[in-house]
Short mmCIF file of C-alpha atoms in Angstrom, two decimals:
data_model
loop_
_atom_site.label_atom_id
_atom_site.label_comp_id
_atom_site.label_asym_id
_atom_site.label_seq_id
_atom_site.Cartn_x
_atom_site.Cartn_y
_atom_site.Cartn_z
CA MET U 1473 115.27 56.90 52.84
CA SER U 1474 112.94 56.89 55.82
CA GLU U 1475 110.14 59.42 56.09
CA SER U 1476 111.90 61.07 59.01
CA GLU U 1477 114.91 61.83 56.79
CA ARG U 1478 112.96 63.56 54.05
CA ARG U 1479 113.35 67.25 53.32
CA ALA U 1480 110.20 68.88 52.00
CA ILE U 1481 108.67 72.17 51.00
CA VAL U 1482 104.99 73.10 50.92
CA VAL U 1483 104.08 76.22 48.97
CA GLY U 1484 100.82 77.70 50.23
CA ALA U 1485 101.08 76.13 53.66
CA SER U 1486 99.29 78.75 55.75
CA SER U 1487 95.72 77.52 55.22
CA GLY U 1488 93.42 74.92 53.66
CA MET U 1489 94.94 71.99 51.81
CA GLY U 1490 98.47 73.31 52.08
CA ARG U 1491 98.28 73.59 55.85
CA ALA U 1492 96.88 70.06 56.16
CA ILE U 1493 99.53 68.62 53.83
CA ALA U 1494 102.33 70.41 55.68
CA ALA U 1495 101.03 69.18 59.03
CA ASP U 1496 100.97 65.61 57.71
CA LEU U 1497 104.55 65.82 56.44
CA ILE U 1498 105.67 67.23 59.79
CA ALA U 1499 103.84 64.43 61.61
CA SER U 1500 105.69 61.89 59.44
CA GLY U 1501 108.99 63.25 60.74
CA ALA U 1502 110.05 65.16 57.63
CA SER U 1503 111.82 68.51 57.81
CA VAL U 1504 109.51 71.00 56.13
CA ALA U 1505 109.98 74.50 54.70
CA LEU U 1506 106.67 76.35 54.87
CA VAL U 1507 105.94 79.00 52.24
CA GLY U 1508 103.03 81.44 52.29
CA ARG U 1509 101.93 84.99 52.91
CA ASN U 1510 100.75 84.62 56.51
CA GLY U 1511 103.79 84.30 58.71
CA ASP U 1512 101.85 83.80 61.94
CA ALA U 1513 99.87 80.91 60.44
CA LEU U 1514 103.03 79.32 59.06
CA ARG U 1515 104.79 79.57 62.42
CA GLU U 1516 101.80 77.90 64.05
CA VAL U 1517 102.15 74.95 61.66
CA ALA U 1518 105.91 74.77 62.25
CA GLY U 1519 105.28 74.53 65.98
CA GLY U 1520 108.62 75.99 67.01
CA ASP U 1521 110.59 72.97 65.77
CA PRO U 1522 113.94 74.22 64.39
CA ARG U 1523 113.89 71.61 61.61
CA HIS U 1524 111.00 73.49 60.02
CA PHE U 1525 111.24 77.07 58.90
CA VAL U 1526 108.94 79.77 57.63
CA LEU U 1527 109.32 81.63 54.36
CA VAL U 1528 106.97 84.56 53.87
CA GLY U 1529 106.75 85.92 50.36
CA ASP U 1530 104.88 86.36 47.10
CA LEU U 1531 105.43 83.85 44.28
CA LEU U 1532 104.99 86.66 41.76
CA ASP U 1533 108.04 88.46 43.15
CA GLN U 1534 110.93 86.72 41.39
CA ALA U 1535 113.56 88.15 43.72
CA ALA U 1536 111.56 86.96 46.72
CA VAL U 1537 111.20 83.47 45.25
CA ASP U 1538 114.92 83.28 44.50
CA GLY U 1539 115.68 84.42 48.06
CA MET U 1540 113.33 81.89 49.65
CA PHE U 1541 114.79 78.97 47.73
CA LYS U 1542 118.32 80.12 48.50
CA GLN U 1543 117.40 79.69 52.16
CA VAL U 1544 115.97 76.24 51.45
CA SER U 1545 119.16 75.24 49.64
CA GLU U 1546 121.34 76.51 52.49
CA ALA U 1547 119.24 74.75 55.13
CA TYR U 1548 118.54 71.42 53.42
CA GLY U 1549 121.02 71.15 50.57
CA SER U 1550 118.45 69.37 48.41
CA LEU U 1551 114.77 68.45 48.45
CA ASP U 1552 112.98 65.11 48.44
CA VAL U 1553 109.38 66.34 48.37
CA ALA U 1554 107.66 69.49 47.10
CA VAL U 1555 103.95 70.24 47.15
CA ASN U 1556 102.62 73.35 45.44
CA THR U 1557 99.15 74.27 46.67
CA ALA U 1558 99.17 78.04 46.14
CA GLY U 1559 96.23 79.29 44.10
CA ILE U 1560 93.37 81.75 43.94
CA LEU U 1561 89.73 81.67 42.84
CA PRO U 1562 89.07 84.84 40.80
CA PRO U 1563 85.64 86.46 40.63
CA LEU U 1564 83.12 84.26 38.84
CA ALA U 1565 81.66 85.62 35.60
CA PRO U 1566 80.42 84.51 32.17
CA ALA U 1567 83.26 84.42 29.66
CA ALA U 1568 82.17 87.66 27.99
CA ASP U 1569 82.22 89.46 31.34
CA ILE U 1570 85.57 88.25 32.66
CA GLU U 1571 87.73 91.25 33.39
CA ARG U 1572 91.20 91.06 31.87
CA VAL U 1573 92.78 91.83 35.22
CA ASP U 1574 91.00 88.85 36.82
CA LEU U 1575 92.09 86.44 34.10
CA GLU U 1576 95.65 87.70 34.27
CA ARG U 1577 95.69 87.41 38.06
CA ALA U 1578 94.45 83.81 37.89
CA MET U 1579 97.05 82.83 35.30
CA LEU U 1580 99.86 84.59 37.11
CA THR U 1581 99.12 83.10 40.52
CA ASN U 1582 97.92 79.61 39.52
CA VAL U 1583 100.43 78.97 36.72
CA VAL U 1584 103.31 81.45 36.63
CA GLY U 1585 103.72 81.50 40.40
CA VAL U 1586 103.65 77.73 40.70
CA HIS U 1587 106.17 77.44 37.88
CA ALA U 1588 108.46 79.91 39.68
CA ALA U 1589 108.52 77.55 42.66
CA MET U 1590 108.69 74.35 40.63
CA ARG U 1591 111.78 75.34 38.64
CA HIS U 1592 113.68 75.85 41.90
CA GLU U 1593 112.31 72.59 43.33
CA ILE U 1594 113.51 70.68 40.28
CA ALA U 1595 116.96 72.24 40.59
CA LEU U 1596 117.16 71.08 44.22
CA MET U 1597 116.15 67.52 43.28
CA ARG U 1598 118.53 66.96 40.39
CA SER U 1599 121.25 65.43 42.54
CA ALA U 1600 119.17 62.57 43.95
CA GLY U 1601 115.62 62.73 42.54
CA GLY U 1602 112.42 63.56 44.33
CA ALA U 1603 108.65 63.94 44.06
CA ILE U 1604 106.66 67.06 43.21
CA VAL U 1605 102.88 67.35 43.49
CA ASN U 1606 101.00 70.33 42.06
CA VAL U 1607 97.46 70.98 43.25
CA SER U 1608 95.29 71.64 40.20
CA SER U 1609 91.47 71.26 40.10
CA ASN U 1610 88.80 69.15 38.50
CA LEU U 1611 87.46 72.39 36.98
CA GLY U 1612 89.41 73.14 33.83
CA PRO U 1613 91.35 69.94 33.17
CA HIS U 1614 88.41 67.56 33.67
CA ALA U 1615 85.14 69.47 33.94
CA THR U 1616 83.56 72.83 33.22
CA LEU U 1617 81.16 74.93 35.21
CA ALA U 1618 79.47 78.15 34.15
CA GLY U 1619 81.24 81.22 35.47
CA PHE U 1620 84.54 79.46 36.20
CA GLY U 1621 86.26 80.29 32.90
CA ALA U 1622 89.22 82.20 34.34
CA TYR U 1623 89.83 79.69 37.12
CA GLY U 1624 89.34 76.68 34.84
CA ALA U 1625 91.70 78.06 32.21
CA SER U 1626 94.44 78.58 34.78
CA LYS U 1627 94.07 75.11 36.26
CA ALA U 1628 93.96 73.44 32.83
CA ALA U 1629 97.21 75.23 32.04
CA LEU U 1630 98.73 74.06 35.34
CA SER U 1631 97.80 70.43 34.61
CA ALA U 1632 99.35 70.67 31.14
CA LEU U 1633 102.50 72.24 32.58
CA THR U 1634 102.70 69.47 35.19
CA LYS U 1635 102.49 66.69 32.62
CA THR U 1636 105.07 68.31 30.36
CA ALA U 1637 107.43 68.88 33.28
CA ALA U 1638 107.00 65.22 34.23
CA LEU U 1639 108.22 64.17 30.78
CA ASP U 1640 111.05 66.69 30.82
CA HIS U 1641 112.51 65.50 34.12
CA ALA U 1642 111.52 61.84 34.59
CA ALA U 1643 114.95 60.66 33.43
CA GLU U 1644 116.51 62.66 36.28
CA GLY U 1645 114.59 60.65 38.84
CA ILE U 1646 112.16 63.49 39.52
CA ARG U 1647 108.52 62.40 39.59
CA ILE U 1648 106.05 65.21 38.93
CA ASN U 1649 102.32 64.63 39.31
CA ALA U 1650 99.15 66.59 40.02
CA ILE U 1651 96.00 66.14 42.02
CA SER U 1652 92.75 67.67 40.82
CA PRO U 1653 90.33 68.03 43.73
CA GLY U 1654 86.73 68.99 43.43
CA PRO U 1655 84.92 70.91 46.19
CA SER U 1656 86.81 70.29 49.41
CA ASP U 1657 86.45 71.38 53.01
CA THR U 1658 88.26 74.69 52.53
CA GLN U 1659 87.17 78.30 52.34
CA MET U 1660 86.95 78.09 48.54
CA SER U 1661 84.02 75.67 48.79
CA TYR U 1662 81.73 78.33 50.25
CA ARG U 1663 79.59 80.75 48.29
CA PRO U 1664 79.16 84.28 49.65
CA GLY U 1665 77.14 84.23 52.87
CA GLU U 1666 77.12 80.45 53.23
CA GLY U 1667 77.79 78.56 56.43
CA ALA U 1668 78.83 74.92 56.64
CA SER U 1669 75.25 73.64 56.82
CA ASP U 1670 74.24 75.69 53.75
CA ARG U 1671 77.19 74.42 51.75
CA ASP U 1672 76.64 70.82 52.78
CA ALA U 1673 72.96 71.01 51.84
CA ARG U 1674 73.88 72.40 48.42
CA MET U 1675 76.47 69.68 47.85
CA LYS U 1676 73.93 66.90 48.44
CA ASP U 1677 72.50 67.70 45.01
CA ALA U 1678 75.57 69.21 43.35
CA ASN U 1679 77.95 66.28 43.74
CA PRO U 1680 77.35 62.58 42.97
CA SER U 1681 78.88 61.69 46.33
CA GLY U 1682 76.71 64.27 48.06
CA ARG U 1683 79.49 66.05 49.95
CA VAL U 1684 82.77 67.92 49.78
CA ALA U 1685 86.08 66.10 50.17
CA ARG U 1686 87.55 65.90 53.64
CA LEU U 1687 91.05 67.33 53.94
CA ASP U 1688 92.39 63.97 55.13
CA GLU U 1689 91.29 62.51 51.77
CA ILE U 1690 93.34 65.12 49.92
CA VAL U 1691 96.28 64.55 52.24
CA ALA U 1692 96.13 60.79 51.61
CA ALA U 1693 96.46 61.33 47.86
CA VAL U 1694 99.49 63.58 48.30
CA ARG U 1695 101.01 61.14 50.77
CA TYR U 1696 100.75 58.38 48.15
CA LEU U 1697 102.19 60.46 45.32
CA THR U 1698 105.19 61.48 47.43
CA SER U 1699 105.88 57.97 48.72
CA ALA U 1700 107.94 55.06 47.40
CA GLU U 1701 104.66 53.23 46.72
CA SER U 1702 104.09 55.51 43.72
CA ALA U 1703 107.62 55.13 42.32
CA TYR U 1704 106.25 54.29 38.86
CA VAL U 1705 103.65 57.07 38.78
CA VAL U 1706 104.84 59.90 36.53
CA GLY U 1707 102.74 62.66 34.95
CA ALA U 1708 99.48 61.53 36.55
CA ASP U 1709 96.62 63.89 37.29
CA LEU U 1710 94.63 62.27 40.08
CA VAL U 1711 91.02 63.47 40.18
CA ILE U 1712 89.51 63.61 43.67
CA ASP U 1713 86.01 64.99 43.20
CA GLY U 1714 83.47 62.38 44.30
CA GLY U 1715 82.49 61.67 40.70
CA ALA U 1716 81.65 65.26 39.73
CA SER U 1717 83.70 65.17 36.51
CA VAL U 1718 82.44 61.74 35.43
#
């Protein structure tokens, strides 16, 4: 199958990594369903092309998720590529000070919500196979940082879920992998009150590579994991953090 024949979905496509990944898939010629909470931003990514369509909804609303994927099924029939980038960074706090509501919110959004999408994506790939990429993080599965307990726990759970799902569905021709970025050029990389120059100065000492990841570097990893070149890659968790977790 050529890239222009692929049918894809990007969950969390309105900003940051998800927006960049969706734009790259669209540029490759794929038909892309764009999922997120900001309809205007999603429509901007879609660019008015009727092959792409916008699905506005909350992954924690099961009825909404079921409705969105019903539309995907009716429009595309099946899926070849799915990328799940949706996630939140809860308030930072020492473990003893993490509020239950913040931990629950992180787990629900970063794990339960992604699973809600992934189970539908798998169902739409069972006829002919496909590739799913979940966006995890270096924090949790591969590294720890003070104050990031709630976030790290949710991302560690997502990485474990991804690997187990990969084993569960590899025989069906469905390849499920994860990427685990470190600080990247998105809003999440900023501390309160920081501008780009402040963040970049901080990263010179905070990261072995001295910088955040460019979005095109994240996109390149997803492009590989959803391509025929990675046909034998199953259950991988690709760390993209400039050496921070080493």
